[in-house]
Amino acid sequence: MSVSGSDAQQPDVLQINGEVADSVSVLERGLHYGDGVFETLRCHEGRILFLVDHMARLRRGCAQLNINFTDINTLREELLQLANLTTHAMLKVIVSRGIAQSRGYTASGTECATRIVLRYPTAAYHVPPPAKVGVATMRLSENARLAGIKHLNRLENVLVQRERIDRNCDEMLFLNARDEVICGSMSNVFAVRAGQLLTPRIETCGVAGVLRQQVLRLAQHLAISCYEQPLALVDITSADELFLTNVRVGIWPVSSVNQKKLSPGPLTPRVQTAFMALLEKGTKESE
Amino acid sequence: MSVSGSDAQQPDVLQINGEVADSVSVLERGLHYGDGVFETLRCHEGRILFLVDHMARLRRGCAQLNINFTDINTLREELLQLANLTTHAMLKVIVSRGIAQSRGYTASGTECATRIVLRYPTAAYHVPPPAKVGVATMRLSENARLAGIKHLNRLENVLVQRERIDRNCDEMLFLNARDEVICGSMSNVFAVRAGQLLTPRIETCGVAGVLRQQVLRLAQHLAISCYEQPLALVDITSADELFLTNVRVGIWPVSSVNQKKLSPGPLTPRVQTAFMALLEKGTKESE
């Protein structure tokens, strides 16, 4: 069963720098080098979930790539306006460093960042069916300068989807070269062991997900111990419970890893219930 | 002294799928994920240098990324036509997987690849002044699935340019995590030791340059022994001679690495002369 349900696969709103437009300059550095960052935000009943966290990561990504993006408040206003006019949607933001001022890799430093906003209408949120997860053959490459942020160099995430489909999985887990589990191709991963939550550090590769961050906070509120630490594959396959996080899918229980079945447990539903509460009520941080 | 001289920094021709156009769909997967490949070709007196090699790498890159690019002959014709109408230029080709047919990383497999051709007029070729080279602080990340080809995930190449400028270098060398020299940010590297040419293997990261391949062939013709092998930084700094390869700059002698001076030697000029002969006469393989 697909978790995307009846979600639209094409955007109903396309805006570039605040104007309705469906094309960008062929000289965009985002196109030439993947020189930019993006965010995917969930809009639920007219509110944007975890907007503050998304904007913080976007800002962090621009800083890490030395992209001079000064329009973050304008972007925030645009997103709120688009959310207001809809009920359920995913909003995708791309910030590219801007139009290339010269040939070659070197940025001038005076590029004007281009902000792109796309809105994809979705069905109302529903709790996802458990995921069949595979472990990707391809190891995730490591570069601390690019870790954590949601930059546009996503070929690894793209390539692994073919293996996902070939193996009839819902999501693929990435290991690094030392066989440590890092994250899913579009999610972060939490293992439950003896009532504690364990999740990999995102230090040399992977994206530090917004819902991952929220779960770390939720765990505190729920008085569940939670540790960021290296996890071997066996830590995942022998976990009491396993779930993935992704702002579109929510808290996503895992039913099997490489066909090894995992049984459902008591902790995942507790986190799921807490997520549903955030979804329904919103939080001060998220609006 | 800049090696780019009076070269144009903006293209005088912009074509998308054979039509004059300066913008692409905001849904291009090349923009969203760096999901595509590129080539930069030198056009010298109306001829394109090493066209066969460039087209072969483009084809290899598309195959490695499962991009269904069927218009390679059309692209070749377009390039030859653009070359014919000019004297000296750089031609940049981008092939993006195409317009996204759905949200998310998964390609449908039925995307229609988008081919982009840009022409940048340049001055006539001149032998470059020797390069001051620095060794990048950032290590190149490794993924054999992405090595060798010229894909659009180029943030590492972009980010290192800032260090290049800060350190007043002409080019930066990348090491991998095991401190082996791999390549320059926009070039490949050859060391000369005891009359032999040594160059790193391009197996887990880096781009397998078209001029690198030509030098491997030239060495055979010139009866110079040439080995692809791992090179430590000390192999580079203690080399008898060092040169870089790049189809725009040509054979680029190195005068210093991290401020350690290297003296000019007899072998680099021999390779340079052979390159100039290719440039002036063309070769069967290159037209």
Coordinates of C-alpha atoms in Angstrom, one line a residue:
Chain A
M1 CA 0.0 0.0 0.0
S2 CA 1.4 3.4 -1.0
V3 CA 1.8 5.9 1.7
S4 CA 1.2 8.8 -0.7
G5 CA -2.4 7.8 -1.3
S6 CA -4.3 10.3 -3.4
D7 CA -1.7 13.1 -3.1
A8 CA -1.2 15.3 -6.1
Q9 CA 2.1 14.5 -8.0
Q10 CA 2.1 17.9 -9.7
P11 CA 2.1 21.3 -8.0
D12 CA -0.9 23.6 -8.2
V13 CA 1.1 26.6 -7.2
L14 CA 4.6 27.5 -8.6
Q15 CA 6.3 30.7 -7.5
I16 CA 9.7 32.0 -8.1
N17 CA 10.9 35.0 -6.0
G18 CA 7.3 35.7 -5.1
E19 CA 6.0 35.7 -8.7
V20 CA 3.9 33.0 -10.4
A21 CA 6.3 31.3 -12.8
D22 CA 7.0 27.8 -13.9
S23 CA 10.6 28.2 -15.3
V24 CA 14.0 29.3 -14.0
S25 CA 17.1 30.6 -15.7
V26 CA 19.1 27.9 -17.4
L27 CA 22.1 29.5 -15.6
E28 CA 20.8 28.7 -12.1
R29 CA 23.7 27.3 -10.1
G30 CA 21.1 24.9 -8.5
L31 CA 20.8 23.2 -11.8
H32 CA 24.5 23.3 -12.8
Y33 CA 26.0 22.0 -9.5
G34 CA 23.1 21.3 -7.1
D35 CA 24.2 24.5 -5.5
G36 CA 21.4 25.1 -3.0
V37 CA 19.1 23.7 -0.4
F38 CA 15.5 22.7 0.0
E39 CA 12.8 22.0 2.5
T40 CA 9.6 19.9 2.3
L41 CA 6.9 21.2 4.7
R42 CA 3.6 19.7 5.7
C43 CA 0.6 21.9 5.6
H44 CA -2.2 20.6 7.8
E45 CA -5.6 22.3 8.0
G46 CA -4.1 25.6 6.9
R47 CA -1.2 25.5 9.4
I48 CA 2.4 24.7 8.5
L49 CA 3.9 22.1 10.8
F50 CA 7.3 22.8 12.4
L51 CA 7.8 26.0 10.3
V52 CA 10.3 27.4 12.7
D53 CA 12.4 24.2 12.5
H54 CA 12.3 24.2 8.7
M55 CA 13.3 27.8 8.5
A56 CA 16.1 27.2 11.0
R57 CA 17.5 24.3 8.9
L58 CA 17.2 26.3 5.7
R59 CA 19.1 29.1 7.3
R60 CA 21.7 26.7 8.6
G61 CA 22.1 25.1 5.1
C62 CA 22.6 28.5 3.5
A63 CA 25.2 29.4 6.1
Q64 CA 27.0 26.1 5.6
L65 CA 27.1 26.6 1.8
N66 CA 27.8 30.4 2.1
I67 CA 24.6 31.2 0.3
N68 CA 23.6 34.8 1.0
F69 CA 19.8 34.3 1.5
T70 CA 18.3 37.4 3.0
D71 CA 14.7 36.8 2.1
I72 CA 13.8 34.3 4.8
N73 CA 11.1 36.5 6.3
T74 CA 9.5 37.0 2.9
L75 CA 9.7 33.3 2.2
R76 CA 8.0 32.6 5.6
E77 CA 5.2 35.0 4.7
E78 CA 4.7 33.4 1.3
L79 CA 4.5 30.0 2.9
L80 CA 2.0 31.1 5.5
Q81 CA -0.1 32.7 2.8
L82 CA -0.1 29.6 0.6
A83 CA -1.0 27.4 3.7
N84 CA -3.8 29.7 4.6
L85 CA -5.4 29.2 1.2
T86 CA -5.5 25.5 1.4
T87 CA -6.3 22.6 3.8
H88 CA -3.8 19.9 3.2
A89 CA -0.7 20.2 1.1
M90 CA 3.1 19.6 0.9
L91 CA 5.1 22.8 0.3
K92 CA 8.5 22.4 -1.4
V93 CA 11.0 25.2 -1.1
I94 CA 14.2 25.4 -3.1
V95 CA 16.8 28.1 -2.5
S96 CA 19.4 28.1 -5.3
R97 CA 22.6 30.2 -4.9
G98 CA 21.3 32.1 -7.9
I99 CA 22.2 32.7 -11.5
A100 CA 25.8 32.0 -12.4
Q101 CA 27.7 35.2 -13.0
S102 CA 30.6 33.4 -14.6
R103 CA 31.6 30.0 -16.0
G104 CA 32.9 27.4 -13.6
Y105 CA 32.5 26.3 -10.0
T106 CA 33.6 29.6 -8.3
A107 CA 30.7 31.6 -6.8
S108 CA 31.2 35.4 -7.0
G109 CA 29.7 35.9 -3.6
T110 CA 27.3 38.5 -5.1
E111 CA 24.8 36.1 -6.6
C112 CA 21.2 36.8 -5.8
A113 CA 19.6 33.7 -4.3
T114 CA 16.6 32.4 -6.1
R115 CA 13.7 31.1 -4.0
I116 CA 11.2 28.6 -5.5
V117 CA 8.0 27.6 -3.8
L118 CA 5.8 24.7 -5.0
R119 CA 2.6 23.6 -3.5
Y120 CA 1.3 20.0 -3.9
P121 CA -2.2 19.4 -2.6
T122 CA -2.6 16.2 -0.5
A123 CA -5.2 14.1 1.1
A124 CA -5.8 14.7 4.8
Y125 CA -3.1 13.1 7.0
H126 CA -3.6 9.5 7.8
V127 CA -1.5 7.2 10.0
P128 CA 0.8 5.2 7.6
P129 CA 0.7 1.4 7.3
P130 CA 4.0 -0.2 8.6
A131 CA 6.9 0.0 6.3
K132 CA 8.8 -2.9 4.7
V133 CA 12.4 -1.6 4.8
G134 CA 15.5 -2.8 2.9
V135 CA 19.1 -2.0 3.6
A136 CA 20.7 -0.3 0.6
T137 CA 23.6 -2.0 -1.1
M138 CA 25.1 1.5 -1.8
R139 CA 26.9 3.0 1.1
L140 CA 26.2 6.7 1.9
S141 CA 29.3 8.9 1.2
E142 CA 30.6 11.0 4.0
N143 CA 31.5 14.7 4.1
A144 CA 30.9 16.5 7.4
R145 CA 30.7 19.8 5.5
L146 CA 27.5 18.6 3.8
A147 CA 26.0 16.5 6.6
G148 CA 22.8 17.5 8.3
I149 CA 21.6 20.1 5.9
K150 CA 19.1 19.4 3.0
H151 CA 21.3 20.4 0.1
L152 CA 20.4 19.7 -3.6
N153 CA 23.1 17.0 -4.2
R154 CA 20.7 14.1 -3.9
L155 CA 21.8 11.5 -6.4
E156 CA 22.3 8.9 -3.7
N157 CA 18.8 9.3 -2.6
V158 CA 17.6 9.1 -6.2
L159 CA 19.7 6.1 -7.2
V160 CA 18.6 4.0 -4.2
Q161 CA 14.9 4.3 -5.2
R162 CA 15.5 1.8 -8.0
E163 CA 16.7 -0.8 -5.5
R164 CA 13.8 0.1 -3.3
I165 CA 11.3 -0.7 -6.1
D166 CA 13.2 -3.8 -7.3
R167 CA 13.1 -5.2 -3.7
N168 CA 9.4 -4.1 -3.2
C169 CA 10.3 -2.0 -0.2
D170 CA 8.6 1.1 1.2
E171 CA 11.9 2.7 2.3
M172 CA 15.6 2.0 2.2
L173 CA 18.1 2.4 5.0
F174 CA 21.6 3.7 4.3
L175 CA 24.7 2.5 6.0
N176 CA 28.0 4.4 5.9
A177 CA 31.3 2.7 4.9
R178 CA 31.7 1.4 8.5
D179 CA 28.4 -0.4 8.3
E180 CA 26.7 2.0 10.7
V181 CA 23.0 2.8 10.0
I182 CA 22.6 6.5 9.2
C183 CA 19.1 7.2 7.9
G184 CA 16.5 6.2 5.4
S185 CA 16.5 7.6 1.8
M186 CA 13.7 10.0 2.8
S187 CA 13.5 9.5 6.6
N188 CA 15.4 9.3 9.9
V189 CA 15.4 6.1 11.9
F190 CA 14.7 5.4 15.6
A191 CA 15.3 2.0 17.3
V192 CA 13.6 1.1 20.6
R193 CA 15.6 -1.1 23.0
A194 CA 14.7 -1.8 26.6
G195 CA 12.3 1.2 26.6
Q196 CA 14.9 3.6 25.3
L197 CA 15.0 5.4 22.0
L198 CA 18.2 5.3 19.9
T199 CA 18.9 7.2 16.8
P200 CA 22.1 7.6 14.7
R201 CA 24.1 10.8 14.9
I202 CA 24.0 12.9 11.8
E203 CA 27.5 14.1 11.7
T204 CA 29.3 13.0 8.5
C205 CA 26.3 12.2 6.3
G206 CA 22.5 12.1 6.1
V207 CA 19.9 14.8 6.7
A208 CA 19.0 15.9 10.2
G209 CA 15.2 15.7 9.8
V210 CA 12.8 18.2 11.3
L211 CA 10.6 15.4 12.6
R212 CA 13.7 13.6 14.0
Q213 CA 14.4 16.8 16.0
Q214 CA 10.7 16.9 17.2
V215 CA 10.9 13.3 18.3
L216 CA 14.0 14.1 20.4
R217 CA 11.9 16.8 22.0
L218 CA 8.8 14.7 22.4
A219 CA 10.9 12.0 24.1
Q220 CA 11.9 14.5 26.8
H221 CA 8.2 15.5 27.3
L222 CA 7.2 11.8 27.5
A223 CA 10.1 11.1 29.8
I224 CA 11.5 8.5 27.4
S225 CA 15.3 8.2 27.4
C226 CA 16.7 9.0 24.0
Y227 CA 20.3 8.7 22.8
E228 CA 22.0 9.8 19.6
Q229 CA 24.7 7.1 19.1
P230 CA 26.3 4.9 16.4
L231 CA 24.0 2.0 15.5
A232 CA 25.2 -1.1 13.8
L233 CA 22.8 -3.0 11.5
V234 CA 22.3 -5.7 14.1
D235 CA 21.2 -3.0 16.6
I236 CA 18.4 -2.2 14.1
T237 CA 17.4 -5.8 13.2
S238 CA 17.4 -6.9 16.9
A239 CA 15.6 -3.8 18.1
D240 CA 12.4 -4.2 20.1
E241 CA 10.7 -1.7 17.8
L242 CA 11.8 0.5 14.9
F243 CA 10.2 3.5 13.4
L244 CA 11.1 6.1 10.8
T245 CA 10.3 9.9 10.8
N246 CA 9.4 12.1 7.9
V247 CA 7.1 15.2 8.0
R248 CA 5.0 13.9 5.2
V249 CA 4.5 10.3 6.5
G250 CA 4.8 11.1 10.2
I251 CA 5.8 8.4 12.6
W252 CA 6.3 5.4 10.4
P253 CA 6.5 2.0 12.1
V254 CA 8.7 -0.6 10.5
S255 CA 7.3 -4.1 10.1
S256 CA 10.5 -5.7 8.6
V257 CA 14.1 -5.0 7.7
N258 CA 15.6 -7.0 4.9
Q259 CA 12.5 -9.3 5.3
K260 CA 13.3 -9.9 9.0
K261 CA 10.1 -9.2 10.7
L262 CA 9.8 -6.8 13.6
S263 CA 6.9 -7.0 16.0
P264 CA 4.9 -3.9 16.9
G265 CA 5.5 -2.6 20.4
P266 CA 4.1 -0.2 22.9
L267 CA 6.5 2.8 22.4
T268 CA 5.9 3.6 18.8
P269 CA 2.2 4.2 19.3
R270 CA 3.0 6.6 22.2
V271 CA 5.2 8.6 19.9
Q272 CA 2.7 8.4 17.2
T273 CA -0.1 9.7 19.5
A274 CA 2.2 12.6 20.6
F275 CA 2.8 13.4 16.9
M276 CA -0.9 13.4 16.2
A277 CA -1.4 15.8 19.0
L278 CA 1.1 18.2 17.5
L279 CA -0.6 17.8 14.1
E280 CA -4.0 18.6 15.5
K281 CA -3.2 21.3 18.0
G282 CA 0.0 22.8 16.5
T283 CA 2.6 24.0 18.9
K284 CA 4.0 27.5 19.6
E285 CA 7.3 26.4 17.9
S286 CA 5.5 25.2 14.8
E287 CA 3.5 28.2 13.8
Chain B
M1 CA 47.6 35.6 -13.6
S2 CA 44.2 34.2 -14.5
V3 CA 44.1 31.3 -16.9
S4 CA 40.7 32.3 -18.1
G5 CA 42.0 35.5 -19.8
S6 CA 39.4 37.3 -21.8
D7 CA 37.0 34.4 -21.9
A8 CA 33.3 35.3 -21.9
Q9 CA 31.6 34.6 -18.6
Q10 CA 28.2 34.5 -20.1
P11 CA 27.0 32.3 -23.0
D12 CA 26.2 33.8 -26.4
V13 CA 24.1 30.8 -27.3
L14 CA 21.6 29.0 -25.1
Q15 CA 19.7 26.0 -26.4
I16 CA 17.3 23.6 -24.8
N17 CA 16.3 20.5 -26.7
G18 CA 17.5 22.2 -29.9
E19 CA 15.5 25.4 -29.5
V20 CA 16.8 28.8 -28.5
A21 CA 15.7 29.2 -24.9
D22 CA 17.1 30.6 -21.7
S23 CA 14.9 28.9 -19.1
V24 CA 14.0 25.4 -18.0
S25 CA 11.0 24.0 -16.1
V26 CA 11.2 24.6 -12.4
L27 CA 10.4 20.9 -12.1
E28 CA 13.6 19.8 -13.7
R29 CA 15.1 16.9 -11.7
G30 CA 18.5 18.4 -12.5
L31 CA 17.5 21.3 -10.3
H32 CA 15.8 19.4 -7.6
Y33 CA 18.4 16.7 -7.0
G34 CA 21.4 17.4 -9.3
D35 CA 19.9 14.5 -11.2
G36 CA 21.9 14.6 -14.5
V37 CA 25.3 14.9 -16.0
F38 CA 27.3 17.5 -17.9
E39 CA 30.3 18.0 -20.2
T40 CA 32.5 21.0 -20.9
L41 CA 34.1 20.8 -24.4
R42 CA 36.7 23.0 -26.0
C43 CA 36.1 24.3 -29.5
H44 CA 39.3 25.3 -31.2
E45 CA 39.2 26.9 -34.7
G46 CA 35.8 25.5 -35.4
R47 CA 36.6 21.9 -34.3
I48 CA 35.6 20.3 -31.1
L49 CA 38.4 18.7 -29.2
F50 CA 37.9 15.0 -28.1
L51 CA 34.2 15.0 -29.0
V52 CA 34.1 11.2 -29.1
D53 CA 35.5 11.0 -25.6
H54 CA 33.1 13.6 -24.2
M55 CA 30.1 11.8 -25.8
A56 CA 31.4 8.5 -24.5
R57 CA 31.6 9.8 -20.9
L58 CA 28.2 11.5 -21.2
R59 CA 26.7 8.1 -22.4
R60 CA 28.5 6.3 -19.5
G61 CA 27.2 8.9 -17.0
C62 CA 23.6 8.5 -18.2
A63 CA 23.9 4.7 -18.1
Q64 CA 25.3 4.8 -14.6
L65 CA 22.4 7.0 -13.4
N66 CA 19.8 5.1 -15.5
I67 CA 19.0 8.2 -17.5
N68 CA 17.3 7.3 -20.7
F69 CA 19.1 9.7 -23.1
T70 CA 18.4 8.7 -26.7
D71 CA 19.3 12.0 -28.4
I72 CA 23.1 11.7 -28.3
N73 CA 23.4 11.9 -32.1
T74 CA 21.2 15.0 -32.2
L75 CA 23.3 16.5 -29.5
R76 CA 26.5 15.8 -31.4
E77 CA 25.1 17.4 -34.5
E78 CA 24.1 20.5 -32.5
L79 CA 27.5 20.8 -31.0
L80 CA 29.3 20.4 -34.4
Q81 CA 27.0 23.1 -35.8
L82 CA 27.7 25.5 -33.0
A83 CA 31.4 24.8 -33.3
N84 CA 31.3 25.4 -37.0
L85 CA 29.9 28.9 -36.5
T86 CA 32.6 30.0 -34.1
T87 CA 36.4 30.0 -33.8
H88 CA 37.2 29.6 -30.1
A89 CA 34.6 28.7 -27.4
M90 CA 33.8 26.4 -24.5
L91 CA 30.6 24.4 -25.0
K92 CA 28.7 23.3 -21.9
V93 CA 26.2 20.5 -22.2
I94 CA 23.8 19.5 -19.4
V95 CA 21.6 16.5 -19.6
S96 CA 19.0 16.4 -16.8
R97 CA 16.8 13.4 -16.3
G98 CA 13.9 15.6 -17.2
I99 CA 10.8 17.1 -15.7
A100 CA 9.7 15.4 -12.5
Q101 CA 6.5 13.4 -13.1
S102 CA 5.8 13.1 -9.4
R103 CA 6.9 14.4 -6.0
G104 CA 9.9 12.9 -4.4
Y105 CA 13.2 11.2 -5.3
T106 CA 11.8 8.2 -7.3
A107 CA 12.2 8.5 -11.0
S108 CA 9.3 7.1 -13.1
G109 CA 11.7 5.8 -15.7
T110 CA 9.6 7.4 -18.4
E111 CA 11.0 11.0 -18.0
C112 CA 12.1 12.6 -21.2
A113 CA 15.7 13.8 -20.7
T114 CA 16.4 17.5 -21.2
R115 CA 19.5 18.6 -23.1
I116 CA 20.9 22.0 -22.6
V117 CA 23.7 23.5 -24.6
L118 CA 25.5 26.7 -23.8
R119 CA 28.3 28.3 -25.8
Y120 CA 30.9 30.6 -24.1
P121 CA 33.2 32.5 -26.6
T122 CA 36.8 32.4 -25.5
A123 CA 40.2 33.8 -26.5
A124 CA 42.4 31.6 -28.7
Y125 CA 44.1 28.9 -26.7
H126 CA 47.3 29.9 -24.9
V127 CA 49.7 27.8 -22.9
P128 CA 48.8 28.4 -19.2
P129 CA 51.2 29.9 -16.7
P130 CA 52.2 27.3 -14.0
A131 CA 49.7 26.8 -11.2
K132 CA 50.0 27.5 -7.6
V133 CA 48.2 24.5 -6.0
G134 CA 46.8 24.0 -2.5
V135 CA 45.6 20.8 -0.9
A136 CA 42.0 21.1 0.2
T137 CA 41.1 20.8 3.9
M138 CA 37.9 19.1 2.9
R139 CA 38.2 15.4 2.0
L140 CA 36.4 14.2 -1.1
S141 CA 33.5 11.9 -0.2
E142 CA 33.5 8.4 -1.8
N143 CA 30.9 6.5 -3.6
A144 CA 31.9 4.2 -6.4
R145 CA 28.4 4.5 -8.0
L146 CA 29.1 8.2 -8.6
A147 CA 32.8 8.1 -9.4
G148 CA 34.3 8.8 -12.8
I149 CA 31.3 10.4 -14.3
K150 CA 30.6 14.1 -14.5
H151 CA 27.3 14.2 -12.6
L152 CA 25.6 17.4 -11.4
N153 CA 26.2 16.8 -7.6
R154 CA 29.1 19.3 -7.4
L155 CA 28.9 21.0 -4.1
E156 CA 32.3 19.8 -3.0
N157 CA 33.8 21.4 -6.1
V158 CA 31.9 24.6 -5.4
L159 CA 32.8 24.8 -1.7
V160 CA 36.5 24.3 -2.2
Q161 CA 36.7 27.4 -4.4
R162 CA 36.4 29.6 -1.4
E163 CA 39.5 28.0 0.2
R164 CA 41.2 28.3 -3.2
I165 CA 40.6 32.0 -3.3
D166 CA 41.4 32.5 0.4
R167 CA 44.7 30.8 -0.1
N168 CA 45.4 32.6 -3.4
C169 CA 45.7 29.4 -5.3
D170 CA 45.0 28.6 -8.9
E171 CA 43.7 25.1 -8.2
M172 CA 43.0 22.8 -5.2
L173 CA 43.8 19.2 -4.9
F174 CA 41.4 16.8 -3.2
L175 CA 42.5 14.0 -0.9
N176 CA 40.1 11.2 0.1
A177 CA 39.6 10.1 3.7
R178 CA 42.7 7.9 3.5
D179 CA 44.9 10.9 2.5
E180 CA 45.3 9.8 -1.0
V181 CA 45.4 12.4 -3.7
I182 CA 42.5 12.0 -6.1
C183 CA 42.2 15.0 -8.4
G184 CA 41.9 18.8 -8.6
S185 CA 38.7 20.6 -8.1
M186 CA 38.5 21.1 -11.9
S187 CA 41.4 19.0 -13.2
N188 CA 43.2 15.6 -13.0
V189 CA 46.7 15.3 -11.7
F190 CA 49.9 13.6 -13.0
A191 CA 53.1 13.2 -11.1
V192 CA 56.5 12.6 -12.9
R193 CA 58.9 10.3 -11.0
A194 CA 62.1 8.9 -12.5
G195 CA 60.8 9.6 -16.0
Q196 CA 57.4 7.8 -15.4
L197 CA 54.0 9.3 -15.2
L198 CA 51.8 8.4 -12.2
T199 CA 48.1 9.4 -11.8
P200 CA 45.5 8.4 -9.2
R201 CA 42.9 5.8 -10.0
I202 CA 39.4 7.3 -10.3
E203 CA 37.4 4.5 -8.7
T204 CA 35.6 5.7 -5.6
C205 CA 35.5 9.5 -6.3
G206 CA 36.6 12.2 -8.7
V207 CA 35.9 12.7 -12.4
A208 CA 37.8 10.7 -15.0
G209 CA 38.8 13.7 -17.2
V210 CA 38.8 13.5 -21.0
L211 CA 42.2 15.1 -21.2
R212 CA 43.4 12.7 -18.5
Q213 CA 42.4 9.8 -20.8
Q214 CA 44.1 11.5 -23.7
V215 CA 47.4 11.9 -21.7
L216 CA 47.2 8.1 -20.9
R217 CA 47.1 7.5 -24.7
L218 CA 49.7 10.2 -25.5
A219 CA 52.1 8.6 -23.0
Q220 CA 51.9 5.3 -25.0
H221 CA 52.6 7.2 -28.3
L222 CA 55.5 9.0 -26.6
A223 CA 56.8 5.7 -25.1
I224 CA 56.5 7.1 -21.6
S225 CA 55.6 4.6 -18.9
C226 CA 52.4 5.6 -17.2
Y227 CA 50.7 4.0 -14.2
E228 CA 47.3 4.5 -12.5
Q229 CA 48.0 3.9 -8.8
P230 CA 47.3 5.3 -5.4
L231 CA 49.3 8.5 -4.7
A232 CA 50.0 9.8 -1.2
L233 CA 50.4 13.5 -0.7
V234 CA 54.2 13.0 -0.3
D235 CA 54.3 11.3 -3.7
I236 CA 53.0 14.6 -5.1
T237 CA 55.1 17.0 -3.1
S238 CA 58.3 15.0 -3.8
A239 CA 57.6 14.4 -7.5
D240 CA 60.1 15.5 -10.1
E241 CA 57.4 17.3 -11.9
L242 CA 53.7 17.7 -11.6
F243 CA 51.0 18.8 -14.0
L244 CA 47.2 19.0 -14.1
T245 CA 44.9 18.3 -17.0
N246 CA 41.7 20.1 -18.0
V247 CA 40.4 20.5 -21.6
R248 CA 40.0 24.3 -21.2
V249 CA 43.5 24.9 -19.6
G250 CA 45.3 22.0 -21.4
I251 CA 48.4 20.6 -19.8
W252 CA 48.9 22.8 -16.7
P253 CA 52.3 22.6 -15.0
V254 CA 52.3 23.0 -11.3
S255 CA 54.9 25.4 -9.7
S256 CA 54.0 24.7 -6.1
V257 CA 51.9 22.6 -3.8
N258 CA 51.0 24.1 -0.4
Q259 CA 53.7 26.7 -1.1
K260 CA 56.4 23.9 -1.6
K261 CA 58.1 24.8 -4.9
L262 CA 58.4 22.3 -7.7
S263 CA 60.9 22.9 -10.4
P264 CA 60.0 22.6 -14.0
G265 CA 61.2 19.4 -15.7
P266 CA 61.7 18.0 -19.2
L267 CA 58.6 15.7 -19.3
T268 CA 55.8 18.2 -18.9
P269 CA 56.8 20.2 -22.0
R270 CA 56.9 17.0 -24.0
V271 CA 53.3 16.2 -23.0
Q272 CA 52.4 19.9 -23.6
T273 CA 53.8 19.8 -27.1
A274 CA 51.9 16.6 -27.9
F275 CA 48.7 18.3 -26.6
M276 CA 49.4 21.4 -28.8
A277 CA 49.7 19.0 -31.8
L278 CA 46.4 17.5 -31.0
L279 CA 44.9 21.0 -30.7
E280 CA 46.3 22.2 -34.0
K281 CA 45.8 19.1 -36.1
G282 CA 42.9 17.3 -34.4
T283 CA 42.8 13.6 -34.3
K284 CA 40.5 11.0 -35.8
E285 CA 39.2 10.3 -32.4
S286 CA 38.5 13.9 -31.6
E287 CA 36.3 14.9 -34.6

